[in-house]
Coordinates of C-alpha atoms in Angstrom, one line a residue:
Chain A
X103 CA 7.3 4.8 20.1
X104 CA 3.4 4.2 20.5
X105 CA 2.6 7.3 18.3
X106 CA 4.9 6.0 15.6
X107 CA 3.2 2.6 15.4
X108 CA -0.1 4.4 15.5
X109 CA 1.1 6.6 12.4
X110 CA 2.3 3.4 10.7
X111 CA -1.2 1.7 11.1
X112 CA -3.0 4.9 10.0
X113 CA -0.9 4.8 7.0
X114 CA -1.4 1.3 6.2
X115 CA -5.2 1.8 6.5
X116 CA -5.1 4.9 4.5
X117 CA -2.9 3.2 1.7
X118 CA -5.4 0.1 1.7
X119 CA -8.2 2.5 1.4
X120 CA -6.8 4.5 -1.7
X121 CA -6.3 1.1 -3.5
X122 CA -9.7 -0.4 -2.5
X123 CA -11.7 2.7 -3.6
X124 CA -9.5 2.7 -7.0
X125 CA -8.3 6.2 -6.2
X126 CA -5.1 4.8 -7.4
X127 CA -6.6 4.7 -10.8
X128 CA -5.9 7.8 -12.7
X129 CA -8.5 7.2 -15.5
X130 CA -11.0 6.7 -12.8
X131 CA -10.1 9.8 -11.2
X132 CA -10.1 11.9 -14.6
X133 CA -13.6 10.1 -15.2
X134 CA -14.9 11.6 -12.1
X135 CA -13.4 15.0 -13.0
X136 CA -15.2 14.6 -16.5
X137 CA -18.4 16.1 -15.3
X138 CA -19.4 17.2 -18.9
X139 CA -18.1 14.3 -20.6
X140 CA -18.5 10.3 -19.6
X141 CA -18.9 11.3 -16.0
X142 CA -18.1 8.3 -13.5
X143 CA -19.6 9.4 -10.2
X144 CA -18.1 6.7 -8.0
X145 CA -15.5 8.6 -6.2
X146 CA -18.2 10.8 -4.5
X147 CA -18.7 7.5 -2.6
X148 CA -15.0 7.8 -1.7
X149 CA -14.9 11.2 -0.4
X150 CA -18.4 10.8 1.1
X151 CA -17.5 7.7 2.9
X152 CA -14.1 9.3 4.3
X153 CA -15.8 12.8 5.2
X154 CA -18.9 11.2 6.9
X155 CA -16.3 9.4 9.2
X156 CA -14.2 12.4 9.8
X157 CA -17.2 14.6 10.4
X158 CA -18.8 12.3 13.1
X159 CA -15.5 11.3 14.8
X160 CA -14.1 14.8 14.9
X161 CA -17.1 16.0 17.1
X162 CA -16.1 13.4 19.7
X163 CA -12.4 13.7 19.5
X164 CA -12.2 17.5 19.8
X165 CA -14.4 17.4 22.8
X166 CA -11.4 15.8 24.6
X167 CA -8.7 18.5 25.9
X168 CA -5.9 16.6 24.4
X169 CA -5.2 13.5 22.0
X170 CA -5.0 9.9 23.7
X171 CA -1.2 9.8 23.2
X172 CA 0.0 13.3 22.7
X173 CA -0.4 16.7 24.8
X174 CA -2.3 18.7 22.2
X175 CA -4.1 18.6 18.7
X176 CA -2.2 20.0 16.0
X177 CA -5.4 21.2 14.1
X178 CA -5.0 24.2 11.7
X179 CA -5.1 27.5 13.4
X180 CA -5.3 29.5 10.2
X181 CA -8.7 30.7 9.1
X182 CA -8.1 33.3 6.5
X183 CA -9.2 32.4 3.0
X184 CA -6.3 34.3 1.3
X185 CA -4.7 34.5 -2.4
X186 CA -2.2 31.7 -1.7
X187 CA -4.9 29.2 -0.7
X188 CA -7.0 29.8 -3.7
X189 CA -4.0 30.1 -6.2
X190 CA -2.7 26.7 -4.7
X191 CA -6.1 24.9 -4.8
X192 CA -6.5 26.0 -8.4
X193 CA -2.9 24.9 -9.5
X194 CA -3.4 21.8 -7.5
X195 CA -6.8 21.2 -9.4
X196 CA -5.1 21.8 -12.7
X197 CA -2.3 19.1 -11.9
X198 CA -4.9 16.8 -10.6
X199 CA -6.8 16.9 -13.8
X200 CA -3.9 16.6 -16.1
X201 CA -2.8 13.2 -14.7
X202 CA -5.5 12.1 -12.4
X203 CA -2.9 11.8 -9.7
X204 CA -3.1 13.5 -6.4
X205 CA -0.1 13.2 -4.0
X206 CA -1.2 9.8 -2.2
X207 CA -2.2 7.9 -5.2
X208 CA 0.7 9.2 -7.1
X209 CA 3.0 7.8 -4.5
X210 CA 1.4 4.4 -4.4
X211 CA 1.5 4.1 -8.2
X212 CA 5.3 3.7 -7.8
X213 CA 4.3 0.1 -7.3
X214 CA 1.5 0.0 -9.6
X215 CA 2.5 2.3 -13.0
X216 CA 6.2 2.7 -12.3
X217 CA 6.4 4.4 -15.8
X218 CA 4.1 7.0 -15.2
X219 CA 5.2 7.3 -11.3
X220 CA 9.0 8.0 -12.3
X221 CA 8.0 11.2 -14.0
X222 CA 5.0 12.1 -11.6
X223 CA 6.8 11.7 -8.5
X224 CA 10.1 13.8 -9.1
X225 CA 8.0 16.5 -10.3
X226 CA 5.8 16.4 -7.4
X227 CA 8.8 16.7 -5.1
X228 CA 10.4 19.7 -7.3
X229 CA 7.0 21.3 -7.4
X230 CA 6.8 21.0 -3.5
X231 CA 10.3 22.5 -3.1
X232 CA 9.3 25.4 -5.6
X233 CA 6.2 25.8 -3.4
X234 CA 8.1 25.8 -0.3
X235 CA 10.7 28.3 -1.6
X236 CA 7.6 30.8 -2.7
X237 CA 5.9 30.4 0.7
X238 CA 9.1 31.3 2.5
X239 CA 9.8 34.5 0.4
Chain B
X194 CA -24.9 5.3 -14.1
X195 CA -25.5 3.3 -10.9
X196 CA -23.6 0.2 -12.0
X197 CA -20.7 2.7 -12.0
X198 CA -21.0 3.0 -8.2
X199 CA -19.0 -0.1 -6.5
X200 CA -19.4 -0.4 -3.0
X201 CA -15.6 -0.7 -2.6
X202 CA -15.4 3.0 -3.3
X203 CA -17.5 3.6 -0.1
X204 CA -15.5 0.9 2.0
X205 CA -12.2 2.4 0.6
X206 CA -13.3 6.0 1.6
X207 CA -14.5 4.6 5.2
X208 CA -10.8 3.2 5.6
X209 CA -9.4 6.6 4.6
X210 CA -11.8 8.1 7.2
X211 CA -11.1 5.8 10.1
X212 CA -7.3 6.4 9.2
X213 CA -7.7 10.1 9.7
X214 CA -9.7 9.5 12.8
X215 CA -7.0 7.4 14.2
X216 CA -4.2 9.6 13.7
X217 CA -6.1 12.6 15.2
X218 CA -7.7 10.9 18.0
X219 CA -4.4 9.0 19.2
X220 CA -1.6 11.6 17.9
X221 CA -3.5 14.7 17.4
X222 CA -2.2 15.2 13.8
X223 CA -4.0 15.7 10.4
X224 CA -3.6 12.9 7.9
X225 CA -2.7 15.4 5.0
X226 CA -0.3 13.5 2.7
X227 CA 1.3 16.4 1.0
X228 CA 2.0 18.0 4.1
X229 CA 3.6 14.9 5.7
X230 CA 5.7 14.4 2.7
X231 CA 6.9 18.0 2.4
X232 CA 7.6 18.5 6.1
X233 CA 9.6 15.2 6.1
X234 CA 11.5 16.3 2.9
X235 CA 12.1 20.1 3.5
X236 CA 11.8 20.7 7.2
X237 CA 14.3 20.4 10.0
X238 CA 12.6 17.9 12.4
X239 CA 13.4 16.3 15.6
X240 CA 13.5 12.4 15.8
X241 CA 9.8 12.0 16.7
X242 CA 8.5 14.5 14.1
X243 CA 10.5 12.7 11.4
X244 CA 9.7 9.1 12.6
X245 CA 6.0 9.4 12.6
X246 CA 5.9 10.9 9.0
X247 CA 8.2 8.4 7.7
X248 CA 6.2 5.5 9.5
X249 CA 2.8 6.9 7.7
X250 CA 4.4 7.1 4.6
X251 CA 5.9 3.7 4.7
X252 CA 2.5 2.4 6.0
X253 CA 0.8 4.2 3.1
X254 CA 2.8 2.2 0.7
X255 CA 2.5 -1.2 2.7
X256 CA -1.1 -0.7 2.8
X257 CA -1.6 -0.3 -0.6
X258 CA 0.9 -3.2 -1.7
X259 CA -1.2 -5.3 0.3
X260 CA -4.2 -4.9 -1.8
X261 CA -2.3 -5.3 -5.2
X262 CA -2.6 -6.7 -7.6
X263 CA -4.9 -4.2 -9.0
X264 CA -7.7 -5.2 -11.0
X265 CA -8.0 -2.1 -13.4
X266 CA -6.3 -1.9 -16.7
X267 CA -3.1 0.2 -16.5
X268 CA -2.7 3.3 -18.5
X269 CA -0.1 3.3 -21.2
X270 CA 1.4 5.4 -23.4
X271 CA 0.3 8.6 -21.5
X272 CA 2.3 11.8 -22.2
X273 CA 5.4 12.3 -20.1
X274 CA 5.0 16.1 -20.8
X275 CA 1.6 16.1 -19.1
X276 CA 2.6 13.7 -16.2
X277 CA 5.6 16.2 -15.5
X278 CA 3.4 19.4 -15.7
X279 CA 0.9 17.5 -13.5
X280 CA 3.3 16.7 -10.9
X281 CA 4.9 20.1 -10.6
X282 CA 1.4 21.9 -10.5
X283 CA 0.4 19.3 -7.8
X284 CA 3.6 19.7 -5.9
X285 CA 3.4 23.7 -6.1
X286 CA -0.4 23.9 -5.7
X287 CA -0.5 21.7 -2.6
X288 CA 2.4 23.3 -1.0
X289 CA 1.3 27.0 -1.3
X290 CA -2.2 25.8 -0.7
X291 CA -1.3 24.0 2.4
X292 CA -3.1 20.8 1.7
X293 CA -4.4 18.2 -1.0
X294 CA -7.3 15.8 -1.3
X295 CA -6.6 14.3 2.2
X296 CA -5.7 17.4 4.1
X297 CA -8.4 19.7 3.1
X298 CA -10.7 17.1 1.5
X299 CA -11.0 14.6 4.1
X300 CA -9.6 15.9 7.4
X301 CA -10.0 19.6 7.1
X302 CA -13.7 19.2 5.9
X303 CA -14.2 16.8 8.6
X304 CA -13.1 19.3 11.1
X305 CA -15.5 22.0 9.4
X306 CA -12.6 24.1 8.6
X307 CA -13.6 27.1 6.3
X308 CA -10.4 27.1 4.3
X309 CA -10.4 23.6 3.7
X310 CA -14.3 23.7 2.4
X311 CA -13.3 26.3 0.1
X312 CA -9.9 25.0 -1.1
X313 CA -11.9 21.6 -1.8
X314 CA -14.5 23.2 -3.8
X315 CA -11.9 25.2 -5.7
X316 CA -9.7 22.3 -6.6
X317 CA -12.6 20.0 -7.6
X318 CA -13.8 22.9 -10.0
X319 CA -10.4 23.5 -11.4
X320 CA -9.8 20.0 -11.8
X321 CA -13.3 19.7 -13.8
X322 CA -12.4 22.5 -16.2
X323 CA -8.9 21.0 -16.7
X324 CA -10.3 17.6 -17.8
X325 CA -12.9 19.2 -19.8
X326 CA -10.2 21.4 -21.6
X327 CA -7.9 18.2 -22.0
X328 CA -10.8 16.2 -23.2
X329 CA -11.5 18.8 -26.0
X330 CA -7.9 18.3 -27.3
X331 CA -7.8 14.6 -27.0
X332 CA -11.2 13.5 -28.0

């Protein structure tokens, strides 16, 4: 139960961060990706802020033998850079650029721009299911 | 260019980093939104595995809701075809690539995972190319 409350709080902080940082504004995200056009660099601060925190904290956290409330760390075990990873990242980048939405901001946009979210979110879920099927085969 | 660097972007980023830190330190889990969503939707999970993922996503929406209304202008009249293709590509891509901006970009790089560093570079470059091509069509 404690761990579910932690997950809820982590979700709340994450969602608040995405809105505060304006990651939920697809025009801003596309502006960040528009490097050769009217470039808007502010998302560097979002990524920079987030990664600075995780880089610093991960050093301390992983010194522990286990998490505070669980019996082990579920950190990624795979280290191989394979075709699937690259193909997936290429596809994700294409999708990200086409709309300006990645998954988190896409979900939150159900409350901000429902007209776009009602197209994006079902397509995201169908895409995830197709990817799941491809991965299983 | 500097006036385009609002401090709220940095504060928002710090909150995202703190959220990922909290989930890793207490629960030992990665705050990767696409993975959390797909596991919840497509995997057979026991009650705890289902509940924490659901709680995280409910929290994500609630946390976003707390800071509404937003101050930026809403995009109107954007092509539904582009939105649908985008959703499909993001869905397939993040599933077969095992992560999105949060899982690879924030958590994975924080853990200095080589796969995540490569994936993040690739999806940013791919996004830049896409927006550049899109811009040449729409002006």
